[in-house]
Amino acid sequence: MTVIIFALLAIMAVFYFIYVSLIKKKNKVKEASSGIDVQLKKRYDTIPNLLSMASKYMSFEENLLKEITQLRTQAMETSFLKNPKESVKLENKLSSKLKEFNVSVENYPDLKSSQPMVQAMSSLSDVEENIAAARRFYNAAVNDLNNAVEIFPSSLIANMLNIKQAVFFETPENEKQSIQAGDYFK
Amino acid sequence: MIQSDYFSKLRADFDDFYYKNLWYKLVTLEENRIKHLHRFWLLFFLLGIALPLFCLWAFGEWMYLVFTEGSSKDIEGLLKLILLIGAVIVSVIGAPIVAYHTDVKDSIIDDFIGFFGSFKHYFFKKIDDNIITQSQLISGFNRHSGDDYFCGTYKDVRMIISEEHLSKKHNKGESTIFEGIIILLDFPKKFNGQTVVLKDWGHFNFLHTTEKKLERIKLEDIIFEKEFEVYGTDQIEARYLLTTAFMERMLLVRNAFKGKKIQFSFFDSKLFIAINTSKDMFEPASLFKSSTDRRPINDVLEQFISVFSIVEFLKLTQQ
């Protein structure tokens, strides 16, 4: 009888520890998601300043500036915490447009060298680095959670508690490809 | 020896620099060295005879106490006296060595480090205790002394290089907690929290203790994770500082200091690096070798190169 009681207690203890660990991992993903939202908010705050400076010089890039404004508005309406898939899609589009914007700025030496623009570009690049850091934290948290959800015995408890795998924050394919310097000299 | 094209060129350039700026100063120190050397040998022989005689007397005294009075009560006091007199004798014999080293440093060290950047050398200055405690890399010390302290800029990076000895005095004596170099430099990124990069102790990592409650930060670089354990106040900020490229560069630094314990702490927009060397650094002369002997000079050159290689490897000048 004692053996059975001890065995039951041991099983309950194991169950409890797995449960605690799963909840911690799930909360870590939530924490990381809000971290991404905080960093994205910083990006949204930087963009208007950047665009208002650029609009004076880049009248020929009106379409690009409009697209960035629209994407920013759409992205601001979506929260990464609530809808990660949609948010990632919009953020990747916005990132790609901001890269286009960076390249276009190169064609306007006066704009590129103006002090406020240099500062704005520098804060944007800082924000981008923070977003990358937040994304790494989020992906690490997701990886931990997904492993626990997939691997036995925690997979059983995850199933019972309806804890599901989370989505990774994937970078667009064109950003993953390494730069081939040769392509630029063809 | 740190291998890189940049440092190979620097070593080659140093030869010219040595003959233009240091050599003639060292030549003038030769006479001084011989004077100190004579003093050293004189003290060595005089005290070298006195020391064994003193030991014999002390031994006789101890035997007397044990056999006549049958008590070992005063032995502790006697041992303390022997240690004290021994320490005095050693410091008296060593005085000419210290005096010569000070003379050499006084005349060439500012020029020497001037080869790398704009620095000022101070004797026995040390980094503030609060900064060391704040770094969370070294704790539990109640004695702190500094030896060589350099403050200035290397390629526009403001930094302090300080040779420090931190220890703890307790009832049974004194134990060294840290002996080596501390480098404190301006970090080109702004941040508010703290990130600490400690040496990985494998299964004993649970023994890592930090004053502030810091969270474990698991990074994706497997090789980096094998070498270091990272703790911090903010998961995102730690990754903002330790980008994948920066982690690779930190591994280069780790490899350059193989065999020595190197740890990093990021706080107050500064990078604090502690390297355990357990030896006296930045000594460009030896009393027993000619003042123009290149070996001690080359040793110091390599020591400076290892310090500045950190700035180069981490690319702190390019950010």
Coordinates of C-alpha atoms in Angstrom, one line a residue:
Chain A
M1 CA 0.0 0.0 0.0
T2 CA 2.8 2.4 1.0
V3 CA 4.6 1.6 -2.2
I4 CA 1.5 2.5 -4.2
I5 CA 1.1 5.8 -2.3
F6 CA 4.7 6.7 -2.9
A7 CA 4.4 5.8 -6.6
L8 CA 1.3 7.9 -6.9
L9 CA 3.0 10.8 -5.2
A10 CA 6.0 10.5 -7.5
I11 CA 3.8 10.4 -10.5
M12 CA 1.9 13.5 -9.3
A13 CA 5.2 15.3 -8.6
V14 CA 6.5 14.5 -12.1
F15 CA 3.2 15.6 -13.6
Y16 CA 3.3 18.9 -11.5
F17 CA 6.9 19.7 -12.6
I18 CA 6.1 19.1 -16.3
Y19 CA 2.9 21.2 -15.9
V20 CA 4.9 24.1 -14.3
S21 CA 7.6 23.9 -16.9
L22 CA 5.0 23.9 -19.8
I23 CA 3.2 26.9 -18.3
K24 CA 6.5 28.8 -17.8
K25 CA 7.5 28.1 -21.5
K26 CA 4.1 29.2 -22.7
N27 CA 4.4 32.4 -20.7
K28 CA 7.9 33.0 -22.0
V29 CA 6.5 32.9 -25.5
K30 CA 3.9 35.5 -24.5
E31 CA 6.6 37.6 -22.9
A32 CA 8.7 37.4 -26.0
S33 CA 5.7 38.3 -28.2
S34 CA 5.0 41.4 -26.2
G35 CA 8.8 42.2 -26.4
I36 CA 8.4 42.1 -30.2
D37 CA 5.3 44.4 -30.0
V38 CA 7.3 46.9 -27.9
Q39 CA 10.1 47.0 -30.4
L40 CA 7.8 47.2 -33.4
K41 CA 6.1 50.1 -31.7
K42 CA 9.5 51.9 -31.6
R43 CA 9.8 51.3 -35.3
Y44 CA 6.4 52.8 -36.0
D45 CA 7.4 55.8 -34.0
T46 CA 10.5 56.3 -36.0
I47 CA 9.0 56.0 -39.5
P48 CA 6.9 59.2 -39.7
N49 CA 9.8 61.4 -38.8
L50 CA 11.9 59.6 -41.4
L51 CA 9.2 60.0 -44.1
S52 CA 8.5 63.6 -43.4
M53 CA 12.2 64.5 -43.9
A54 CA 12.4 62.4 -47.0
S55 CA 9.2 63.7 -48.6
K56 CA 10.9 67.1 -49.1
Y57 CA 13.7 65.6 -51.2
M58 CA 12.2 62.4 -52.6
S59 CA 9.2 63.7 -54.6
F60 CA 10.0 61.1 -57.3
E61 CA 9.6 58.2 -54.8
E62 CA 6.1 59.3 -53.8
N63 CA 4.7 55.8 -54.3
L64 CA 7.3 54.2 -52.1
L65 CA 6.6 56.6 -49.3
K66 CA 2.9 56.1 -49.6
E67 CA 3.3 52.3 -49.5
I68 CA 5.4 52.6 -46.4
T69 CA 2.8 54.8 -44.7
Q70 CA 0.1 52.3 -45.6
L71 CA 2.0 49.3 -44.4
R72 CA 2.8 51.1 -41.1
T73 CA -0.9 51.9 -40.5
Q74 CA -1.8 48.3 -41.3
A75 CA 0.9 46.9 -39.1
M76 CA 0.0 49.1 -36.2
E77 CA -3.5 47.7 -36.3
T78 CA -2.2 44.2 -35.9
S79 CA -0.6 42.9 -32.7
F80 CA 2.1 40.3 -32.8
L81 CA 0.8 38.9 -29.5
K82 CA -2.7 38.4 -30.9
N83 CA -2.0 37.5 -34.5
P84 CA 1.6 36.5 -35.1
K85 CA 1.1 35.2 -38.6
E86 CA -0.5 38.3 -40.0
S87 CA 1.9 40.5 -38.0
V88 CA 5.0 38.7 -39.4
K89 CA 3.7 39.0 -42.9
L90 CA 3.1 42.8 -42.6
E91 CA 6.4 43.3 -40.8
N92 CA 8.3 41.5 -43.4
K93 CA 6.7 43.6 -46.2
L94 CA 7.4 46.8 -44.2
S95 CA 11.1 45.7 -43.7
S96 CA 11.5 45.0 -47.4
K97 CA 10.0 48.5 -48.2
L98 CA 12.3 50.2 -45.7
K99 CA 15.2 48.5 -47.3
E100 CA 14.1 49.9 -50.6
F101 CA 13.8 53.3 -49.0
N102 CA 17.4 53.0 -47.7
V103 CA 18.6 52.3 -51.2
S104 CA 16.6 55.2 -52.6
V105 CA 18.1 57.6 -50.1
E106 CA 21.5 56.9 -51.6
N107 CA 20.3 58.7 -54.7
Y108 CA 19.8 61.9 -52.7
P109 CA 23.2 62.9 -51.3
D110 CA 21.8 66.1 -49.7
L111 CA 19.2 64.2 -47.9
K112 CA 21.6 61.4 -46.9
S113 CA 24.1 63.8 -45.5
S114 CA 21.7 66.0 -43.6
Q115 CA 22.2 65.7 -39.8
P116 CA 18.6 65.0 -38.8
M117 CA 18.4 62.3 -41.5
V118 CA 21.7 60.7 -40.3
Q119 CA 20.2 60.7 -36.8
A120 CA 16.9 59.3 -37.9
M121 CA 18.6 56.6 -40.0
S122 CA 20.8 55.7 -37.1
S123 CA 17.8 55.3 -34.7
L124 CA 16.0 53.3 -37.3
S125 CA 19.0 51.0 -37.6
D126 CA 19.1 50.7 -33.8
V127 CA 15.4 49.9 -33.7
E128 CA 16.0 47.2 -36.4
E129 CA 18.7 45.7 -34.3
N130 CA 16.4 45.6 -31.3
I131 CA 13.7 44.0 -33.4
A132 CA 16.2 41.3 -34.5
A133 CA 17.1 40.7 -30.9
A134 CA 13.4 40.5 -29.9
R135 CA 12.9 38.0 -32.7
R136 CA 15.8 35.9 -31.6
F137 CA 14.4 35.8 -28.0
Y138 CA 10.9 34.9 -29.3
N139 CA 12.2 32.2 -31.6
A140 CA 14.3 30.7 -28.7
A141 CA 11.2 30.7 -26.5
V142 CA 9.1 29.1 -29.3
N143 CA 11.8 26.5 -29.8
D144 CA 11.7 25.6 -26.1
L145 CA 7.9 25.4 -26.0
N146 CA 7.6 23.4 -29.3
N147 CA 10.2 20.9 -28.1
A148 CA 8.2 20.4 -24.9
V149 CA 4.9 20.1 -26.8
E150 CA 6.4 17.5 -29.2
I151 CA 8.5 15.4 -26.9
F152 CA 7.1 12.6 -24.6
P153 CA 6.1 12.8 -21.7
S154 CA 5.4 16.5 -21.8
S155 CA 3.6 16.1 -25.1
L156 CA 0.9 14.1 -23.2
I157 CA 0.4 16.8 -20.6
A158 CA 0.5 19.6 -23.3
N159 CA -2.2 17.8 -25.2
M160 CA -4.3 17.5 -22.0
L161 CA -3.9 21.2 -21.3
N162 CA -4.4 22.1 -25.0
I163 CA -1.1 23.8 -25.2
K164 CA -0.2 24.1 -28.9
Q165 CA 3.0 24.7 -30.8
A166 CA 3.8 28.4 -31.5
V167 CA 4.8 29.9 -34.8
F168 CA 8.4 31.0 -35.4
F169 CA 9.1 34.5 -36.6
E170 CA 10.5 33.6 -40.0
T171 CA 12.6 36.1 -41.9
P172 CA 11.8 36.5 -45.6
E173 CA 13.7 34.1 -48.0
N174 CA 15.5 37.0 -49.7
E175 CA 16.9 38.1 -46.3
K176 CA 18.2 34.6 -45.5
Q177 CA 20.2 34.3 -48.8
S178 CA 23.8 35.2 -48.4
I179 CA 25.0 38.0 -50.5
Q180 CA 26.9 36.9 -53.6
A181 CA 29.3 39.8 -54.3
G182 CA 30.0 38.4 -57.8
D183 CA 26.4 39.1 -58.8
Y184 CA 27.0 42.8 -58.4
F185 CA 30.0 42.8 -60.8
K186 CA 28.4 40.9 -63.7
Chain B
M1 CA 51.0 35.4 -29.7
I2 CA 48.1 37.1 -31.5
Q3 CA 48.2 36.4 -35.2
S4 CA 46.7 38.8 -37.6
D5 CA 47.9 40.9 -40.6
Y6 CA 47.2 44.0 -38.6
F7 CA 49.3 43.0 -35.6
S8 CA 52.1 41.6 -37.8
K9 CA 52.4 45.0 -39.4
L10 CA 52.2 46.6 -35.9
R11 CA 55.1 44.4 -34.7
A12 CA 57.2 45.4 -37.7
D13 CA 56.4 49.1 -37.2
F14 CA 57.3 48.8 -33.5
D15 CA 61.0 48.1 -34.4
D16 CA 61.3 51.5 -35.9
F17 CA 59.4 53.1 -33.1
Y18 CA 61.6 51.3 -30.5
Y19 CA 64.9 52.7 -32.0
K20 CA 63.4 56.2 -32.5
N21 CA 61.7 56.6 -29.1
L22 CA 62.7 54.1 -26.5
W23 CA 66.2 52.8 -27.2
Y24 CA 68.2 55.9 -26.3
K25 CA 66.2 56.3 -23.1
L26 CA 67.0 52.7 -22.2
V27 CA 70.7 53.2 -22.9
T28 CA 70.8 56.0 -20.4
L29 CA 69.2 53.7 -17.8
E30 CA 72.0 51.1 -18.1
E31 CA 74.2 53.0 -15.6
N32 CA 71.3 53.2 -13.2
R33 CA 70.6 49.5 -13.6
I34 CA 74.2 48.5 -12.7
K35 CA 74.0 50.7 -9.6
H36 CA 70.8 49.0 -8.5
L37 CA 72.2 45.6 -9.3
H38 CA 75.3 46.2 -7.1
R39 CA 73.0 47.3 -4.3
F40 CA 70.9 44.2 -4.8
W41 CA 73.8 41.7 -4.6
L42 CA 75.2 43.5 -1.5
L43 CA 71.9 43.3 0.3
F44 CA 71.5 39.7 -0.9
F45 CA 74.7 38.6 0.6
L46 CA 74.4 40.5 3.8
L47 CA 70.8 39.5 4.5
G48 CA 71.4 36.1 2.9
I49 CA 73.8 35.4 5.7
A50 CA 71.6 37.1 8.3
L51 CA 68.5 35.1 7.4
P52 CA 70.0 31.6 8.1
L53 CA 71.5 32.9 11.3
F54 CA 68.2 34.3 12.4
C55 CA 66.5 31.0 11.5
L56 CA 69.0 29.1 13.6
W57 CA 68.4 31.4 16.5
A58 CA 64.6 31.0 16.1
F59 CA 64.9 27.2 15.9
G60 CA 67.0 27.2 19.1
E61 CA 64.5 29.4 20.9
W62 CA 61.7 27.1 19.9
M63 CA 63.5 24.0 21.1
Y64 CA 64.2 25.7 24.4
L65 CA 60.5 26.5 24.8
V66 CA 59.3 23.0 24.0
F67 CA 61.9 21.1 26.1
T68 CA 62.4 23.4 29.1
E69 CA 59.0 24.7 29.6
G70 CA 57.1 21.9 27.8
S71 CA 54.7 24.4 26.4
S72 CA 54.1 25.4 22.8
K73 CA 52.0 28.4 23.9
D74 CA 54.5 31.0 22.6
I75 CA 55.3 29.1 19.4
E76 CA 52.6 30.9 17.4
G77 CA 54.0 34.2 18.4
L78 CA 57.5 33.1 17.4
L79 CA 56.3 31.8 14.0
K80 CA 54.6 35.2 13.4
L81 CA 57.9 37.0 14.3
I82 CA 59.8 34.7 11.9
L83 CA 57.3 35.4 9.1
L84 CA 57.4 39.1 9.8
I85 CA 61.2 39.3 9.8
G86 CA 61.4 37.1 6.7
A87 CA 59.0 39.4 4.9
V88 CA 61.0 42.5 5.9
I89 CA 64.2 40.8 4.6
V90 CA 62.6 39.8 1.3
S91 CA 61.2 43.3 0.7
V92 CA 64.6 44.9 1.6
I93 CA 66.4 42.6 -0.8
G94 CA 63.7 43.3 -3.5
A95 CA 63.8 47.0 -3.1
P96 CA 66.5 47.6 -5.8
I97 CA 64.5 45.5 -8.2
V98 CA 61.3 47.6 -7.5
A99 CA 63.3 50.9 -7.7
Y100 CA 64.8 49.9 -11.1
H101 CA 61.5 48.8 -12.5
T102 CA 59.9 52.1 -11.4
D103 CA 62.8 54.1 -13.0
V104 CA 62.3 52.3 -16.3
K105 CA 58.5 52.7 -16.3
D106 CA 58.8 56.4 -15.4
S107 CA 61.0 57.0 -18.3
I108 CA 59.5 54.9 -21.1
I109 CA 56.0 53.5 -20.3
D110 CA 54.1 56.6 -21.5
D111 CA 56.1 56.6 -24.8
F112 CA 55.6 52.9 -25.1
I113 CA 51.8 52.9 -24.8
G114 CA 51.9 56.1 -27.0
F115 CA 52.7 53.7 -29.9
F116 CA 49.1 52.4 -29.6
G117 CA 47.1 55.4 -28.7
S118 CA 46.8 58.4 -26.4
F119 CA 47.2 57.1 -22.9
K120 CA 48.5 58.3 -19.5
H121 CA 50.1 55.8 -17.1
Y122 CA 49.6 56.0 -13.3
F123 CA 51.3 53.9 -10.6
F124 CA 49.2 52.1 -8.1
K125 CA 45.9 53.7 -9.2
K126 CA 43.0 51.3 -9.3
I127 CA 39.4 51.0 -10.7
D128 CA 36.8 52.1 -8.2
D129 CA 35.5 49.3 -5.9
N130 CA 31.9 50.2 -6.8
I131 CA 32.5 49.7 -10.5
I132 CA 34.1 46.3 -9.8
T133 CA 31.2 45.2 -7.6
Q134 CA 28.7 46.6 -10.2
S135 CA 30.3 44.4 -12.9
Q136 CA 29.1 41.3 -10.9
L137 CA 32.2 39.4 -12.2
I138 CA 34.3 39.8 -9.0
S139 CA 32.8 39.7 -5.5
G140 CA 33.6 39.0 -1.9
F141 CA 36.8 41.0 -1.7
N142 CA 37.8 43.3 1.1
R143 CA 41.3 44.1 -0.1
H144 CA 42.1 45.9 -3.3
S145 CA 45.3 47.1 -4.8
G146 CA 46.3 48.4 -8.2
D147 CA 49.6 48.4 -10.0
D148 CA 49.8 49.8 -13.5
Y149 CA 46.8 51.9 -14.7
F150 CA 46.5 53.3 -18.2
C151 CA 43.7 55.7 -19.1
G152 CA 43.1 57.1 -22.6
T153 CA 41.9 56.3 -26.1
Y154 CA 42.8 53.7 -28.6
K155 CA 41.4 54.6 -32.1
D156 CA 38.8 56.9 -30.5
V157 CA 37.6 54.2 -28.1
R158 CA 37.9 55.5 -24.5
M159 CA 39.3 52.9 -22.2
I160 CA 41.0 52.1 -19.0
I161 CA 43.5 49.2 -18.6
S162 CA 44.3 48.4 -15.1
E163 CA 46.4 45.7 -13.4
E164 CA 44.6 44.8 -10.2
H165 CA 44.8 42.4 -7.2
L166 CA 41.7 41.7 -5.2
S167 CA 41.7 39.5 -2.2
K168 CA 39.9 38.5 0.9
K169 CA 41.4 38.8 4.3
H170 CA 40.1 36.4 6.9
N171 CA 41.1 34.8 10.2
K172 CA 43.4 32.3 8.6
G173 CA 45.2 34.7 6.3
E174 CA 44.4 36.1 2.8
S175 CA 43.2 34.5 -0.3
T176 CA 43.4 36.0 -3.8
I177 CA 40.1 36.5 -5.5
F178 CA 41.3 38.1 -8.7
E179 CA 44.7 38.9 -10.1
G180 CA 45.0 40.2 -13.6
I181 CA 43.9 42.9 -15.9
I182 CA 40.6 44.8 -15.9
I183 CA 39.6 46.6 -19.1
L184 CA 36.8 49.1 -19.0
L185 CA 35.8 50.7 -22.3
D186 CA 33.0 52.7 -23.8
F187 CA 30.6 50.4 -25.6
P188 CA 29.3 51.9 -28.9
K189 CA 25.7 50.9 -28.2
K190 CA 23.4 52.4 -25.6
F191 CA 21.7 50.1 -23.1
N192 CA 20.1 50.4 -19.7
G193 CA 20.3 46.9 -18.1
Q194 CA 23.2 44.5 -17.4
T195 CA 24.4 41.5 -19.3
V196 CA 27.1 39.3 -17.8
V197 CA 29.1 36.8 -19.8
L198 CA 30.8 34.2 -17.5
K199 CA 33.1 31.3 -18.2
D200 CA 31.1 28.1 -18.6
W201 CA 31.7 25.6 -15.8
G202 CA 29.8 22.7 -17.3
H203 CA 27.9 20.8 -14.7
F204 CA 28.9 23.3 -12.0
N205 CA 27.2 26.3 -13.6
F206 CA 24.7 26.4 -10.8
L207 CA 27.5 27.7 -8.6
H208 CA 27.6 31.0 -10.5
T209 CA 26.3 33.6 -8.2
T210 CA 25.5 37.2 -9.0
E211 CA 24.6 39.9 -6.5
K212 CA 21.6 41.1 -8.5
K213 CA 19.1 38.6 -9.6
L214 CA 20.0 38.0 -13.2
E215 CA 18.1 35.7 -15.6
R216 CA 19.9 33.0 -17.6
I217 CA 20.1 33.9 -21.3
K218 CA 20.3 30.9 -23.6
L219 CA 21.8 31.9 -26.9
E220 CA 21.7 30.1 -30.2
D221 CA 25.4 29.9 -30.9
I222 CA 26.4 26.4 -29.8
I223 CA 30.1 27.0 -29.6
F224 CA 29.6 30.3 -27.7
E225 CA 27.3 28.5 -25.3
K226 CA 30.0 25.8 -24.7
E227 CA 32.5 28.5 -23.7
F228 CA 30.3 31.0 -21.8
E229 CA 27.2 31.3 -19.7
V230 CA 25.2 34.5 -20.1
Y231 CA 23.0 36.1 -17.5
G232 CA 21.2 39.4 -17.8
T233 CA 18.4 41.7 -16.7
D234 CA 16.8 41.8 -20.1
Q235 CA 16.5 39.0 -22.6
I236 CA 16.1 41.3 -25.6
E237 CA 18.8 43.7 -24.6
A238 CA 21.3 40.8 -24.1
R239 CA 20.6 39.7 -27.6
Y240 CA 20.9 43.3 -28.9
L241 CA 24.4 43.4 -27.4
L242 CA 25.3 39.8 -28.2
T243 CA 24.5 39.7 -31.9
T244 CA 25.5 36.5 -33.8
A245 CA 28.5 38.4 -35.3
F246 CA 29.5 39.8 -31.9
M247 CA 29.4 36.3 -30.4
E248 CA 31.8 35.0 -33.1
R249 CA 34.1 37.9 -32.3
M250 CA 34.0 37.2 -28.6
L251 CA 35.1 33.6 -29.4
L252 CA 38.1 35.1 -31.3
V253 CA 39.0 37.0 -28.1
R254 CA 38.5 33.8 -26.1
N255 CA 40.8 31.9 -28.3
A256 CA 43.4 34.7 -28.2
F257 CA 43.4 34.3 -24.4
K258 CA 43.3 30.5 -24.3
G259 CA 44.4 29.2 -20.9
K260 CA 43.3 32.4 -19.1
K261 CA 39.9 33.1 -17.6
I262 CA 38.2 35.9 -19.4
Q263 CA 34.8 37.3 -18.5
F264 CA 32.7 40.2 -19.7
S265 CA 30.1 42.5 -18.2
F266 CA 28.0 45.1 -20.0
F267 CA 26.6 47.9 -17.8
D268 CA 26.2 51.7 -17.9
S269 CA 26.9 51.6 -21.7
K270 CA 30.3 50.2 -20.8
L271 CA 32.1 46.9 -21.4
F272 CA 34.0 45.6 -18.4
I273 CA 36.4 42.8 -19.1
A274 CA 38.3 40.8 -16.4
I275 CA 41.2 38.6 -17.5
N276 CA 42.9 36.5 -14.9
T277 CA 46.6 36.5 -15.7
S278 CA 48.1 35.6 -12.3
K279 CA 51.3 37.3 -13.2
D280 CA 52.9 40.7 -13.0
M281 CA 52.3 42.5 -16.3
F282 CA 53.7 45.5 -18.1
E283 CA 57.3 45.1 -16.8
P284 CA 59.5 46.3 -19.6
A285 CA 62.8 45.6 -17.8
S286 CA 64.7 43.2 -15.7
L287 CA 67.4 44.1 -13.3
F288 CA 69.4 41.1 -14.4
K289 CA 69.4 41.9 -18.1
S290 CA 70.9 44.8 -20.0
S291 CA 68.5 47.7 -20.1
T292 CA 68.3 47.4 -23.9
D293 CA 67.5 43.7 -23.8
R294 CA 64.5 43.3 -26.2
R295 CA 62.9 40.3 -24.4
P296 CA 61.1 42.2 -21.6
I297 CA 60.2 44.9 -24.1
N298 CA 58.8 42.3 -26.5
D299 CA 56.8 40.7 -23.7
V300 CA 55.2 44.0 -22.8
L301 CA 54.5 44.6 -26.5
E302 CA 52.7 41.3 -26.7
Q303 CA 50.7 42.1 -23.6
F304 CA 49.6 45.4 -25.0
I305 CA 48.8 43.7 -28.3
S306 CA 46.6 41.1 -26.5
V307 CA 44.7 43.9 -24.8
F308 CA 44.2 46.0 -28.0
S309 CA 43.3 42.9 -30.0
I310 CA 40.1 42.8 -27.9
V311 CA 39.1 46.1 -29.4
E312 CA 40.1 45.0 -32.9
F313 CA 38.5 41.5 -32.7
L314 CA 35.3 43.0 -31.3
K315 CA 35.4 45.7 -34.0
L316 CA 34.5 48.3 -31.4
T317 CA 36.3 51.0 -33.5
Q318 CA 34.0 50.4 -36.4
Q319 CA 30.6 50.8 -34.8

